[in-house]
CSV table of C-alpha atoms in Angstrom, one decimal:
chain,number,residue,atom,x,y,z
A,1,MET,CA,40.7,14.7,-39.5
A,2,THR,CA,39.2,11.2,-39.9
A,3,PHE,CA,37.6,9.0,-37.2
A,4,ARG,CA,34.9,6.5,-36.6
A,5,PHE,CA,32.1,5.9,-34.0
A,6,LEU,CA,29.6,3.2,-33.3
A,7,HIS,CA,25.9,3.7,-33.0
A,8,ALA,CA,23.9,1.0,-31.3
A,9,ALA,CA,20.5,0.8,-29.7
A,10,ASP,CA,17.9,-1.6,-28.1
A,11,LEU,CA,20.3,-4.0,-26.5
A,12,HIS,CA,17.5,-5.4,-24.2
A,13,LEU,CA,20.3,-7.1,-22.3
A,14,ASP,CA,19.3,-10.5,-20.8
A,15,SER,CA,15.8,-10.3,-22.3
A,16,PRO,CA,14.6,-13.8,-22.9
A,17,LEU,CA,14.3,-15.1,-26.5
A,18,ARG,CA,10.5,-15.8,-27.0
A,19,GLY,CA,8.7,-18.7,-28.6
A,20,LEU,CA,11.5,-21.2,-28.5
A,21,GLU,CA,10.4,-24.7,-27.6
A,22,THR,CA,12.8,-27.1,-25.9
A,23,TYR,CA,13.0,-30.6,-27.5
A,24,PRO,CA,15.7,-33.2,-28.0
A,25,ASP,CA,18.6,-32.0,-30.2
A,26,ALA,CA,17.6,-28.4,-30.1
A,27,PRO,CA,20.7,-26.1,-29.8
A,28,VAL,CA,19.8,-24.7,-26.4
A,29,GLU,CA,23.3,-23.9,-25.3
A,30,GLN,CA,24.1,-22.1,-28.5
A,31,ILE,CA,21.4,-19.5,-28.0
A,32,ARG,CA,21.6,-19.0,-24.2
A,33,ASN,CA,22.8,-15.5,-23.3
A,34,ALA,CA,22.4,-14.4,-26.9
A,35,THR,CA,22.0,-10.7,-26.0
A,36,ARG,CA,25.1,-10.8,-23.8
A,37,ARG,CA,27.2,-12.3,-26.6
A,38,ALA,CA,25.9,-9.7,-29.0
A,39,LEU,CA,27.0,-7.0,-26.6
A,40,ASP,CA,30.4,-8.7,-26.4
A,41,ASN,CA,30.6,-8.5,-30.1
A,42,LEU,CA,29.8,-4.8,-30.0
A,43,VAL,CA,32.7,-4.2,-27.6
A,44,THR,CA,35.1,-6.2,-29.7
A,45,LEU,CA,34.1,-4.4,-32.8
A,46,ALA,CA,34.6,-1.0,-31.1
A,47,GLN,CA,38.1,-2.1,-30.1
A,48,GLU,CA,39.0,-3.5,-33.5
A,49,GLN,CA,37.8,-0.4,-35.3
A,50,GLU,CA,39.5,1.9,-32.8
A,51,VAL,CA,36.4,4.1,-32.7
A,52,ALA,CA,36.5,7.5,-31.0
A,53,PHE,CA,33.3,6.8,-29.0
A,54,VAL,CA,30.2,4.6,-28.8
A,55,LEU,CA,26.6,5.8,-28.8
A,56,LEU,CA,23.8,3.8,-27.1
A,57,ALA,CA,20.4,5.1,-28.1
A,58,GLY,CA,18.3,3.6,-25.3
A,59,ASP,CA,16.7,0.4,-24.1
A,60,ILE,CA,20.0,-1.0,-22.8
A,61,PHE,CA,18.1,-3.1,-20.4
A,62,ASP,CA,14.6,-4.8,-20.5
A,63,GLN,CA,11.7,-3.7,-18.4
A,64,SER,CA,11.3,-7.3,-17.1
A,65,TRP,CA,14.9,-7.5,-16.0
A,66,ARG,CA,15.3,-7.9,-12.2
A,67,ASP,CA,18.7,-9.5,-11.9
A,68,PHE,CA,21.6,-7.2,-10.8
A,69,HIS,CA,24.0,-9.6,-12.5
A,70,THR,CA,22.8,-8.0,-15.7
A,71,ALA,CA,24.1,-4.6,-14.5
A,72,LEU,CA,27.4,-6.2,-13.5
A,73,PHE,CA,27.8,-7.7,-17.0
A,74,PHE,CA,27.0,-4.3,-18.6
A,75,ALA,CA,29.6,-2.6,-16.3
A,76,GLN,CA,32.2,-5.3,-17.3
A,77,CYS,CA,31.7,-4.6,-21.0
A,78,MET,CA,31.9,-0.9,-20.5
A,79,GLY,CA,35.1,-1.5,-18.5
A,80,ARG,CA,36.6,-3.2,-21.5
A,81,LEU,CA,35.9,-0.1,-23.5
A,82,ARG,CA,37.4,2.0,-20.8
A,83,GLU,CA,40.6,0.1,-20.9
A,84,ALA,CA,40.7,0.7,-24.7
A,85,GLY,CA,40.2,4.5,-24.1
A,86,ILE,CA,36.7,4.5,-25.7
A,87,PRO,CA,34.0,6.7,-24.0
A,88,VAL,CA,30.3,5.8,-24.2
A,89,TYR,CA,27.4,8.2,-24.4
A,90,GLY,CA,23.8,7.0,-23.9
A,91,VAL,CA,20.2,7.9,-23.2
A,92,SER,CA,17.7,5.7,-21.4
A,93,GLY,CA,14.7,4.5,-23.3
A,94,ASN,CA,11.2,3.4,-22.3
A,95,HIS,CA,12.4,0.0,-21.0
A,96,ASP,CA,15.2,1.5,-19.0
A,97,ALA,CA,12.9,4.0,-17.4
A,98,ALA,CA,10.4,1.2,-16.5
A,99,ASN,CA,13.1,-0.8,-14.8
A,100,PRO,CA,13.8,0.2,-11.1
A,101,ILE,CA,17.2,-1.6,-10.9
A,102,GLY,CA,18.4,0.2,-14.0
A,103,LYS,CA,17.9,3.5,-12.3
A,104,THR,CA,20.5,2.6,-9.7
A,105,LEU,CA,23.1,1.6,-12.2
A,106,ARG,CA,26.5,3.2,-11.6
A,107,PRO,CA,28.6,2.5,-14.8
A,108,PRO,CA,32.3,3.1,-15.1
A,109,ASP,CA,33.5,6.7,-15.5
A,110,ASN,CA,33.9,6.4,-19.3
A,111,VAL,CA,30.1,6.1,-19.6
A,112,HIS,CA,27.9,9.2,-19.7
A,113,PHE,CA,24.1,9.0,-19.6
A,114,PHE,CA,22.2,12.2,-20.5
A,115,SER,CA,19.8,13.6,-17.9
A,116,ALA,CA,16.1,12.9,-18.1
A,117,THR,CA,15.3,16.4,-16.8
A,118,LYS,CA,16.3,18.4,-19.9
A,119,PRO,CA,18.4,18.0,-23.0
A,120,GLY,CA,22.2,18.2,-22.4
A,121,SER,CA,25.3,18.5,-24.6
A,122,VAL,CA,28.8,17.1,-24.3
A,123,THR,CA,31.7,18.5,-26.3
A,124,LEU,CA,34.5,16.1,-27.4
A,125,GLU,CA,37.5,18.4,-28.1
A,126,HIS,CA,39.7,15.7,-29.5
A,127,CYS,CA,37.4,15.1,-32.4
A,128,ASN,CA,35.6,18.5,-32.6
A,129,THR,CA,32.2,16.8,-31.9
A,130,VAL,CA,29.2,17.9,-29.8
A,131,ILE,CA,26.7,15.2,-28.7
A,132,HIS,CA,23.2,16.3,-27.6
A,133,GLY,CA,20.8,14.0,-25.8
A,134,GLN,CA,18.0,13.5,-23.2
A,135,SER,CA,16.9,10.3,-21.4
A,136,TYR,CA,13.4,9.2,-20.6
A,137,SER,CA,12.0,10.1,-17.1
A,138,SER,CA,9.2,7.6,-17.4
A,139,ARG,CA,8.2,4.7,-19.7
A,140,GLU,CA,5.2,6.5,-21.4
A,141,THR,CA,7.0,9.5,-22.7
A,142,SER,CA,4.6,11.2,-25.1
A,143,GLU,CA,6.1,14.6,-25.6
A,144,ASP,CA,8.5,15.6,-28.4
A,145,LEU,CA,11.8,15.6,-26.6
A,146,ALA,CA,13.7,16.6,-29.8
A,147,ALA,CA,11.8,19.9,-30.0
A,148,GLU,CA,13.7,21.2,-27.0
A,149,TYR,CA,17.2,20.0,-28.2
A,150,PRO,CA,19.6,23.0,-28.6
A,151,PRO,CA,20.6,24.3,-32.0
A,152,ALA,CA,23.8,23.0,-33.6
A,153,VAL,CA,27.1,24.3,-32.5
A,154,ALA,CA,28.8,26.1,-35.4
A,155,GLY,CA,32.1,24.7,-36.7
A,156,ALA,CA,31.6,21.3,-35.0
A,157,LEU,CA,30.2,17.9,-35.9
A,158,ASN,CA,26.8,17.8,-34.2
A,159,ILE,CA,25.1,14.5,-33.2
A,160,GLY,CA,21.6,14.1,-31.7
A,161,LEU,CA,21.0,11.0,-29.5
A,162,LEU,CA,17.3,10.2,-29.1
A,163,HIS,CA,15.0,7.2,-28.3
A,164,THR,CA,11.9,7.8,-30.4
A,165,SER,CA,9.2,6.3,-32.5
A,166,LEU,CA,9.7,9.2,-34.9
A,167,THR,CA,6.4,9.5,-36.9
A,168,GLY,CA,5.3,6.0,-35.8
A,169,ARG,CA,6.4,2.5,-36.8
A,170,PRO,CA,4.4,-0.7,-36.8
A,171,GLY,CA,4.8,-2.8,-33.6
A,172,HIS,CA,6.3,0.1,-31.6
A,173,GLU,CA,4.7,2.3,-29.0
A,174,PRO,CA,4.5,6.0,-30.1
A,175,TYR,CA,7.0,7.2,-27.5
A,176,ALA,CA,8.8,10.6,-27.8
A,177,PRO,CA,7.2,11.2,-31.3
A,178,THR,CA,8.7,13.7,-33.6
A,179,HIS,CA,9.2,14.4,-37.3
A,180,PRO,CA,12.2,14.2,-39.6
A,181,ASP,CA,11.7,17.9,-40.4
A,182,ILE,CA,12.0,18.8,-36.8
A,183,LEU,CA,15.2,16.9,-36.5
A,184,GLY,CA,16.5,18.4,-39.8
A,185,ASN,CA,15.9,21.9,-38.6
A,186,LYS,CA,18.2,21.5,-35.7
A,187,GLY,CA,21.2,21.6,-38.1
A,188,TYR,CA,22.8,18.4,-36.7
A,189,ASP,CA,24.9,16.2,-39.0
A,190,TYR,CA,23.8,12.9,-37.6
A,191,TRP,CA,20.8,11.7,-35.5
A,192,ALA,CA,21.5,8.5,-33.6
A,193,LEU,CA,18.0,7.0,-33.0
A,194,GLY,CA,16.8,4.1,-31.0
A,195,HIS,CA,13.4,2.3,-30.2
A,196,VAL,CA,12.7,0.8,-33.7
A,197,HIS,CA,14.2,-2.7,-33.9
A,198,GLU,CA,14.5,-2.7,-37.7
A,199,ARG,CA,17.5,-1.0,-39.3
A,200,GLU,CA,16.4,2.1,-41.3
A,201,VAL,CA,18.2,5.0,-42.8
A,202,VAL,CA,15.4,7.6,-42.7
A,203,THR,CA,17.3,10.4,-44.5
A,204,ARG,CA,20.9,11.1,-45.5
A,205,ASP,CA,20.9,14.9,-45.3
A,206,PRO,CA,21.1,15.0,-42.4
A,207,TRP,CA,21.7,11.4,-41.5
A,208,ILE,CA,18.8,10.1,-39.5
A,209,VAL,CA,19.4,6.4,-38.6
A,210,PHE,CA,17.8,3.6,-36.7
A,211,PRO,CA,20.5,0.9,-36.3
A,212,GLY,CA,17.9,-1.7,-35.1
A,213,THR,CA,18.4,-4.1,-32.2
A,214,ILE,CA,21.7,-5.8,-31.8
A,215,GLN,CA,20.0,-9.3,-31.4
A,216,GLY,CA,16.7,-10.5,-32.6
A,217,ARG,CA,14.6,-11.9,-29.8
A,218,HIS,CA,11.5,-13.5,-31.5
A,219,ILE,CA,10.1,-14.4,-34.9
A,220,ARG,CA,9.1,-10.8,-35.7
A,221,GLU,CA,12.8,-9.8,-35.7
A,222,THR,CA,14.1,-11.8,-38.6
A,223,GLY,CA,17.3,-11.2,-40.6
A,224,PRO,CA,20.7,-9.7,-39.6
A,225,LYS,CA,20.9,-7.5,-36.6
A,226,GLY,CA,23.7,-5.2,-35.4
A,227,CYS,CA,24.9,-1.6,-35.2
A,228,SER,CA,26.1,1.2,-37.4
A,229,LEU,CA,29.7,2.1,-38.0
A,230,VAL,CA,29.9,5.8,-38.9
A,231,GLU,CA,32.9,7.2,-40.7
A,232,VAL,CA,33.7,10.9,-40.3
A,233,GLU,CA,36.1,12.9,-42.5
A,234,ASP,CA,36.9,16.6,-42.2
A,235,GLY,CA,33.9,17.3,-40.0
A,236,ARG,CA,31.3,15.5,-42.3
A,237,ILE,CA,29.7,12.1,-42.3
A,238,ARG,CA,31.4,10.2,-45.1
A,239,ASP,CA,29.6,6.8,-44.7
A,240,VAL,CA,27.3,4.7,-42.5
A,241,VAL,CA,27.9,1.0,-42.7
A,242,HIS,CA,25.8,-1.7,-41.0
A,243,GLN,CA,27.8,-4.2,-38.9
A,244,ASP,CA,26.3,-7.6,-38.1
A,245,ILE,CA,27.0,-8.6,-34.5
A,246,ASP,CA,24.1,-10.9,-33.7
A,247,VAL,CA,24.7,-14.5,-32.6
A,248,LEU,CA,21.3,-16.1,-33.5
A,249,ARG,CA,18.9,-15.3,-36.4
A,250,TRP,CA,15.2,-15.8,-36.9
A,251,PHE,CA,13.8,-17.0,-40.2
A,252,ARG,CA,10.3,-17.5,-41.6
A,253,GLY,CA,10.2,-20.4,-44.1
A,254,ASN,CA,7.3,-20.7,-46.5
A,255,VAL,CA,6.8,-24.4,-47.5
A,256,GLU,CA,4.7,-24.4,-50.7
A,257,CYS,CA,2.9,-27.7,-50.5
A,258,GLY,CA,0.8,-27.2,-53.7
A,259,PRO,CA,2.8,-29.6,-55.8
A,260,CYS,CA,3.2,-32.2,-53.0
A,261,THR,CA,1.5,-35.5,-53.4
A,262,CYS,CA,3.4,-37.6,-50.9
A,263,ASP,CA,5.5,-37.5,-47.7
A,264,ASP,CA,8.7,-37.3,-49.8
A,265,ASP,CA,7.5,-34.3,-51.7
A,266,VAL,CA,6.8,-32.5,-48.5
A,267,ARG,CA,10.1,-33.5,-47.0
A,268,HIS,CA,11.9,-32.1,-50.0
A,269,ALA,CA,10.1,-28.8,-49.8
A,270,VAL,CA,10.9,-28.5,-46.0
A,271,ARG,CA,14.5,-29.4,-46.6
A,272,ALA,CA,14.8,-26.6,-49.2
A,273,GLU,CA,13.4,-24.0,-46.7
A,274,LEU,CA,15.7,-25.3,-43.9
A,275,GLN,CA,18.7,-24.9,-46.3
A,276,ALA,CA,17.6,-21.3,-47.1
A,277,ALA,CA,17.4,-20.7,-43.3
A,278,ARG,CA,20.8,-22.1,-42.8
A,279,ASP,CA,22.2,-20.0,-45.6
A,280,ALA,CA,20.6,-16.9,-44.1
A,281,GLY,CA,22.3,-17.6,-40.7
A,282,GLU,CA,25.7,-17.1,-42.2
A,283,GLY,CA,27.2,-19.5,-39.8
A,284,ARG,CA,25.0,-18.7,-36.9
A,285,PRO,CA,22.3,-20.8,-35.3
A,286,VAL,CA,18.8,-20.1,-36.8
A,287,ALA,CA,15.4,-20.3,-35.2
A,288,VAL,CA,13.0,-21.2,-38.0
A,289,ARG,CA,9.2,-21.0,-38.3
A,290,LEU,CA,7.8,-23.2,-41.0
A,291,GLU,CA,4.5,-22.1,-42.5
A,292,CYS,CA,3.0,-24.7,-44.9
A,293,THR,CA,0.7,-23.1,-47.5
A,294,GLY,CA,-1.1,-24.0,-50.8
A,295,ALA,CA,-3.9,-26.1,-52.1
A,296,THR,CA,-2.5,-29.6,-51.8
A,297,GLN,CA,-3.4,-33.3,-51.9
A,298,MET,CA,-1.5,-33.6,-48.6
A,299,HIS,CA,-3.8,-31.2,-46.8
A,300,ALA,CA,-5.7,-33.8,-44.8
A,301,GLN,CA,-2.5,-35.8,-43.9
A,302,LEU,CA,-0.6,-32.7,-42.8
A,303,HIS,CA,-3.4,-31.9,-40.3
A,304,ASP,CA,-4.1,-35.5,-39.3
A,305,ARG,CA,-0.4,-36.4,-38.7
A,306,GLN,CA,0.9,-33.2,-37.3
A,307,ARG,CA,3.0,-34.9,-34.6
A,308,HIS,CA,4.6,-37.2,-37.1
A,309,PHE,CA,5.6,-34.4,-39.4
A,310,GLN,CA,6.7,-32.3,-36.5
A,311,GLU,CA,9.1,-34.9,-35.2
A,312,GLU,CA,10.4,-35.7,-38.8
A,313,TRP,CA,11.1,-32.1,-39.6
A,314,ARG,CA,12.8,-31.5,-36.3
A,315,THR,CA,15.1,-34.5,-36.9
A,316,LEU,CA,15.8,-33.1,-40.4
A,317,ALA,CA,16.8,-29.7,-38.9
A,318,ALA,CA,19.0,-31.4,-36.3
A,319,GLU,CA,20.8,-33.4,-39.0
A,320,MET,CA,21.5,-30.1,-41.0
A,321,GLY,CA,22.9,-28.5,-37.8
A,322,ASP,CA,22.4,-25.2,-36.0
A,323,LEU,CA,18.7,-25.1,-36.8
A,324,TRP,CA,15.9,-24.8,-34.3
A,325,ILE,CA,12.3,-25.2,-35.5
A,326,GLU,CA,10.6,-22.5,-33.5
A,327,GLN,CA,7.1,-23.4,-34.6
A,328,ILE,CA,5.2,-25.1,-37.4
A,329,ARG,CA,2.0,-23.6,-38.8
A,330,LEU,CA,-0.4,-25.3,-41.2
A,331,HIS,CA,-2.2,-22.9,-43.6
A,332,THR,CA,-2.9,-25.4,-46.4
A,333,ARG,CA,-6.2,-26.2,-48.0
A,334,PRO,CA,-7.6,-29.1,-50.1
A,335,PRO,CA,-7.4,-28.8,-53.9
A,336,GLU,CA,-10.5,-27.3,-55.5
A,337,ASP,CA,-11.2,-30.6,-57.3
A,338,GLN,CA,-10.9,-32.6,-54.2
A,339,SER,CA,-12.6,-30.3,-51.7
A,340,GLN,CA,-15.8,-31.9,-50.4
A,341,GLU,CA,-19.0,-30.3,-49.5
A,342,VAL,CA,-20.1,-31.4,-46.1
A,343,ASP,CA,-23.9,-32.1,-45.9
A,344,PRO,CA,-25.1,-29.5,-43.3
A,345,GLU,CA,-27.8,-32.1,-42.2
A,346,SER,CA,-25.2,-34.8,-41.5
A,347,PRO,CA,-23.6,-35.2,-38.0
A,348,LEU,CA,-20.3,-33.9,-39.5
A,349,GLY,CA,-22.1,-30.9,-41.0
A,350,GLU,CA,-23.7,-30.1,-37.7
A,351,LEU,CA,-20.3,-30.3,-36.0
A,352,MET,CA,-18.8,-27.9,-38.5
A,353,GLN,CA,-21.6,-25.5,-38.0
A,354,CYS,CA,-21.1,-25.6,-34.2
A,355,ILE,CA,-17.4,-24.8,-34.6
A,356,ALA,CA,-18.2,-21.9,-37.0
A,357,ALA,CA,-20.8,-20.4,-34.6
A,358,GLN,CA,-18.9,-21.1,-31.4
A,359,GLU,CA,-18.5,-18.2,-29.0
A,360,LEU,CA,-17.1,-18.4,-25.5
A,361,PRO,CA,-19.7,-17.9,-22.8
A,362,GLU,CA,-19.1,-14.7,-20.8
A,363,SER,CA,-18.5,-16.6,-17.6
A,364,CYS,CA,-15.8,-18.7,-19.3
A,365,THR,CA,-14.3,-15.6,-20.8
A,366,ASN,CA,-14.1,-13.9,-17.4
A,367,GLU,CA,-12.5,-16.9,-15.9
A,368,LEU,CA,-9.9,-17.2,-18.7
A,369,GLU,CA,-9.1,-13.5,-18.4
A,370,ASP,CA,-8.3,-13.9,-14.7
A,371,LEU,CA,-6.0,-16.7,-15.6
A,372,MET,CA,-4.3,-14.7,-18.4
A,373,LYS,CA,-3.4,-12.0,-15.9
A,374,GLN,CA,-1.1,-14.5,-14.2
A,375,LEU,CA,0.7,-15.3,-17.5
A,376,PRO,CA,4.0,-13.7,-18.5
A,377,LYS,CA,3.6,-10.7,-20.8
A,378,GLU,CA,5.5,-12.3,-23.5
A,379,ILE,CA,2.7,-14.9,-23.9
A,380,THR,CA,-0.2,-12.4,-24.0
A,381,GLU,CA,1.4,-9.3,-25.7
A,382,GLY,CA,2.4,-8.6,-29.3
A,383,GLU,CA,1.5,-10.2,-32.6
A,384,GLU,CA,2.1,-13.8,-31.3
A,385,GLY,CA,0.3,-13.1,-28.0
A,386,PHE,CA,-2.8,-14.9,-26.9
A,387,ASN,CA,-5.7,-12.5,-26.8
A,388,LEU,CA,-9.3,-13.7,-26.3
A,389,LYS,CA,-10.7,-10.4,-27.5
A,390,ASP,CA,-9.0,-10.5,-30.9
A,391,PRO,CA,-11.6,-11.7,-33.4
A,392,GLN,CA,-9.0,-12.6,-36.0
A,393,GLN,CA,-7.1,-14.8,-33.5
A,394,TRP,CA,-10.4,-16.4,-32.4
A,395,GLN,CA,-11.2,-17.1,-36.1
A,396,ARG,CA,-7.8,-18.7,-36.6
A,397,MET,CA,-8.4,-20.9,-33.6
A,398,GLN,CA,-11.7,-22.0,-35.0
A,399,ASP,CA,-10.1,-22.7,-38.4
A,400,ASP,CA,-7.4,-24.8,-36.7
A,401,VAL,CA,-10.0,-26.8,-34.8
A,402,ARG,CA,-12.0,-27.3,-38.0
A,403,GLU,CA,-9.0,-28.5,-40.0
A,404,LEU,CA,-7.9,-30.8,-37.2
A,405,LEU,CA,-11.2,-32.5,-37.0
A,406,LEU,CA,-11.7,-32.7,-40.8
A,407,GLY,CA,-8.2,-34.2,-41.1
A,408,ARG,CA,-9.2,-37.0,-38.7
A,409,LEU,CA,-12.7,-37.5,-39.9
A,410,LEU,CA,-12.2,-37.3,-43.6
A,411,ARG,CA,-9.7,-39.0,-45.9
A,412,GLN,CA,-9.0,-38.6,-49.5
A,413,GLY,CA,-11.6,-41.1,-50.4
A,414,GLY,CA,-14.3,-39.1,-48.6
A,415,PRO,CA,-16.2,-39.4,-45.2
A,416,GLN,CA,-15.7,-42.7,-43.4
């Protein structure tokens, strides 16, 4: 007997895409509702592949979601699968458990979410498969849920459905931690995991798979996103193939400015990175972060004329089509033979020393922290978040201020 099923996770339906600035000619309409369109693609793929069932390994919704229209859209998509005779089996993840509206969701009767009370099992007679799973009862689930999953049912294909950090992954909270050995000892054929947004095949015997998120939402989620199409033959997993279903991609472009000596050189280097981003999109819109690096004669001009270069590069991206410059970061430095020592006794030297030694007064810090509590979490959390207590971030801010001032006060010929 041969059949297929789809394994997806971390839909984060209607979660906002972070870090995108609005400016003229930016493709706003093309990226709006990206997570919904990715879910649409998932449903279409399931129909086209005539899968036996679909697995959703948690975080269907986002914890910040408060609009019941999101639930209606999810129900409509599940209804399309119902019309195609495709059942759906899912577990709730940490974001689902933290969302009060998600707990009231009543999906169509082809959708089964496993209980958060204890592990459960569902037997699919038509394909001789048993699916085991357990949902989160609260966001901060620290116990090893997998340890209590039942042993494999003899003579059937056994699948474990679990939202977990496994042994820990960078950038992900350590929820429902467990070890591949614990999963392997259950005797299951396939572990359908969620929570980690990067695709990863942990082991192949048994198959332990993170399909990743179906749609990247910020610059830390670059590259293709989608789900896993699993092929089963005679009761064994024959193959697991990643399927791209995302509608927008994120790309980090490194603009090496070392060889650049004029505006045209920089423009050529930027165009090359934008073309690489466009190629990586494979026909999709791409949000691009440009990071300028290297020791270059253009160092002072890049910092002094940031607005000029920003507008020029955005125009270039618009001309190439379907490219959105998410952010531009300058990490260049002057060439060694042109770097100038600033006299510490000079007014400029004293200014540079003040910047290097600058610390926020406690009263100012407290006031800023009160203001930060009023900001959305997407601004204050994560790698790109603004955190006053992060010494590395504070150092980067000091470096940016220093380079901005030097770019305006110094020219290639020296201090003015």
